[in-house]
Amino acid sequence: MSLPFRLALRDLRGGLTGLRLLAVCLFLGVAALAGVGSLSSAIVAGLAERGQEILGGDLQISVAQREASPEERAAFEAEGQVSHITRMRAMAARLDGNESVLVELKGVDDAYPLYGALRMEPGALAPRPSGTDVAVGPELADRLGLGIGDRLRIGAAELRIVGFIAEEPDRVGQGFTMGSTALVDRAGLAATGLVQPGSLFTSAYRIRIAPGGDPDPVRERLTQSFRDAGFQIQDRSNGAPGVRRFIERLGQFLTLVGLAALIIAGIGVGNGVSSYLDMKRGIIATLKLLGATSATIFQSYLIQIGLVALGAILLGLAVGALVPGIVLLVAGDALPVAPRLSVYPLPLLASALYGLLIAFVFALVPLARARTVPAASLFRGGLERLPRPGWPILAGVALAAAAIAALAIFTAREPMFAAMFIGAALGLVLLLTLLGGLIRLTAAKLPRPRNPVFRLALTNLHRPGAQTGRLVVALGLGFTLFTALAVIETNLAGQIRTTVPERAPSFFMLDIPVEEVGRFRSLAGQAAPEGDLVTIPSLRGSVVAVNGRRVADMEEIPPEAWFLRGDRGLTYSPTLPEGSRIVEGEWWPEDYAGPPLISLDVEPARALGIGPGDTLTVSVLGREIEARIASLREINWDTMGFNFVIVFAPGALEQAPHSFMATISMPEAQERSFQRMVGRAFPTVSAIRVKEVVETVSGMLGQMSVAIRSAASVAILAGIAVLIGALAASRRARVYDSVILKLLGATRGRILAAQAIEFAALAFVLCAVAFALGAAAGWYVIVRIFELDWAPDWPVVALTLAVGALITLGLGLLGSLPALAARPARALRTL
């Protein structure tokens, strides 16, 4: 290998002209993959590193609607220092009653926080609240128009604002919240009078074990000791499981999108290698005439391309490794937790393997063709059809492609989804390859136009050496991916912007005391005579066993059976809830009186393989109720009402302490006055305005849209690079055409117009195909995966695709200008 290596180094000393496209394509794809992988790993590592702080302890034991008994509390204290936190939703109001805001009320004891520090903004009256003091988020004070030292009402208590919270160490571990935090101590919580039998609250007991201790044995002991207590036990290794799952799944999605962009860039790699070897025809011919073997030629240029590819991949890895720091600097406030800045080898290694395999797949065929062409044919300008690579080369390409698919599937969090994505991408490549051949065949069969510009444009699509096939595959992939992402993004935004306001009630009302339901209905009827009021009983409970098998003993819970994780809302009803349809079994009679029965959502039931006749054991306030499944329901979640996965028959829950929920619809102009009236008459009732929920969710989707747009941008940049590469690969032919046409009297404008027509014809066909394929892919993601209504914004999708196509093709025309600038005399001497 010494001779090929020396030849490769000597050739590279002349510069990277011709290999820049190879470098750019690999750099874009690898940087995108490495960046997504590094950022996802950094956030997950940040969650793990701050696990104690985020969770609030080494372990957390939580239970709904009750506090731990003295025996349970003693068992916790035997394991280490304990801190007791109570969380619930409440309304914070000005004393004049003119404004009220939903808050996350958090009652803490003196031991809080066990890890981290509660920090107030400058100007606070005390480092933490005590008695009838409250610390609030600054956004809450802004909404109510209050400052430090002012008083507000929460429940039955008037509380003084002692300061604004600057840092709440366990905020991320609380998951999705609907309002700002209002922090009080145990005395302040008791003064509100909100913790009552039946009210919706969660008690959490955090344990700090001895330094260096392992929380796993503690968790196991507590699980075994309190199997029937309905406790949910977390340890510091997964302090924010919801955030972690979201980050990992979003990272997988963006990784697959980045892989698609890298595959598109791979076609640019093939074009770049073809263009580079075309430029080296004279050198290759000379080397062969001087006695160089085909193997020496192959090895020499393989080394050159390998070195350039390696450099581009290393540069892409370096940029990808810097992404967490860049994101932290630019948009750190938008992240759920600060990423842990470090170098993460696994995503970088996977990105490097992807890059090397993609380069190998797309560069091997052009190299093999250059190896097999005789020297004499190289001197004749490459007019002969190049021979097909041998079977060993094709087998090597196939093995490398299989390795790419295997790497994507076996490193994915959800291998089946990754396999479907890879299969769809391969099917799309095959379809676009056939489309490219069909376009060439159709262009060859069409009658020649009289106009010479149109005739030249048509001929460019099917002449020898035309890059039509590669352009169709590369741009088709890019446009399809861009369309699919636009469809998904506009559909998600459309769900919030149009579907939700049309169907949603004005308010969700929580914690209505059972004995006050009648008075609440009367007040709602007076305040909103035309309002549509629905009330329903509510309490919390957790499923602890399925057909007698304890949930705690299950090794893996299917994602669709999410209701087994944590406590869930429960209700009872004599009639089938609105928006539900029985798909299996029967609903009970309205006057049912017998053993406990439940109706279950069909999707999680099918995931668990259970149905009518099977049993679930539900823990409610520490009491376990074994109920037989009477029916499976299909729930229409779009009703925007109260949809419960588990509905009990009458007779099982009525005697348990519980409260009522309500939904009410009214004109927007009446909402403020109704909220004030409810706040004065029912200080313990929480009123959640749906408009505020929509704004919160819209903000979350906006952050997701930024990530989706970034991934789409990489795909478009790769498509642009491929187009430029296709032009470079056909540079000799286009220079030749340009020179001959100029000698025959054609102007640069007419030649450029012919190329514009050629590109426009391809763009029109590809945009139509990409629109259909991208819409189909977006439909699958929205309807089958997200299970949402199909409501994309078609004008925005079409405009997005059109702008992307115009920018891509405009840059392609700019890339063809050097061929038009070639001087006939000089070009004829070198062609």
PDB file of N, CA and C in Angstrom, residues 189 203 477 803:
ATOM      1  N   LEU A 189     -50.085  25.827  54.896  1.00  0.00           N
ATOM      2  CA  LEU A 189     -50.956  24.906  54.174  1.00  0.00           C
ATOM      3  C   LEU A 189     -52.205  24.601  54.984  1.00  0.00           C
ATOM      4  N   SER A 203     -49.305  13.623  48.524  1.00  0.00           N
ATOM      5  CA  SER A 203     -48.306  13.671  49.599  1.00  0.00           C
ATOM      6  C   SER A 203     -47.042  12.969  49.124  1.00  0.00           C
ATOM      7  N   LEU A 477     -36.121  12.818  -2.072  1.00  0.00           N
ATOM      8  CA  LEU A 477     -36.008  12.516  -0.640  1.00  0.00           C
ATOM      9  C   LEU A 477     -36.077  13.792   0.196  1.00  0.00           C
ATOM     10  N   VAL A 803     -41.176  27.242  -1.502  1.00  0.00           N
ATOM     11  CA  VAL A 803     -40.017  28.078  -1.165  1.00  0.00           C
ATOM     12  C   VAL A 803     -38.747  27.238  -1.115  1.00  0.00           C
TER      13      VAL A 803
END
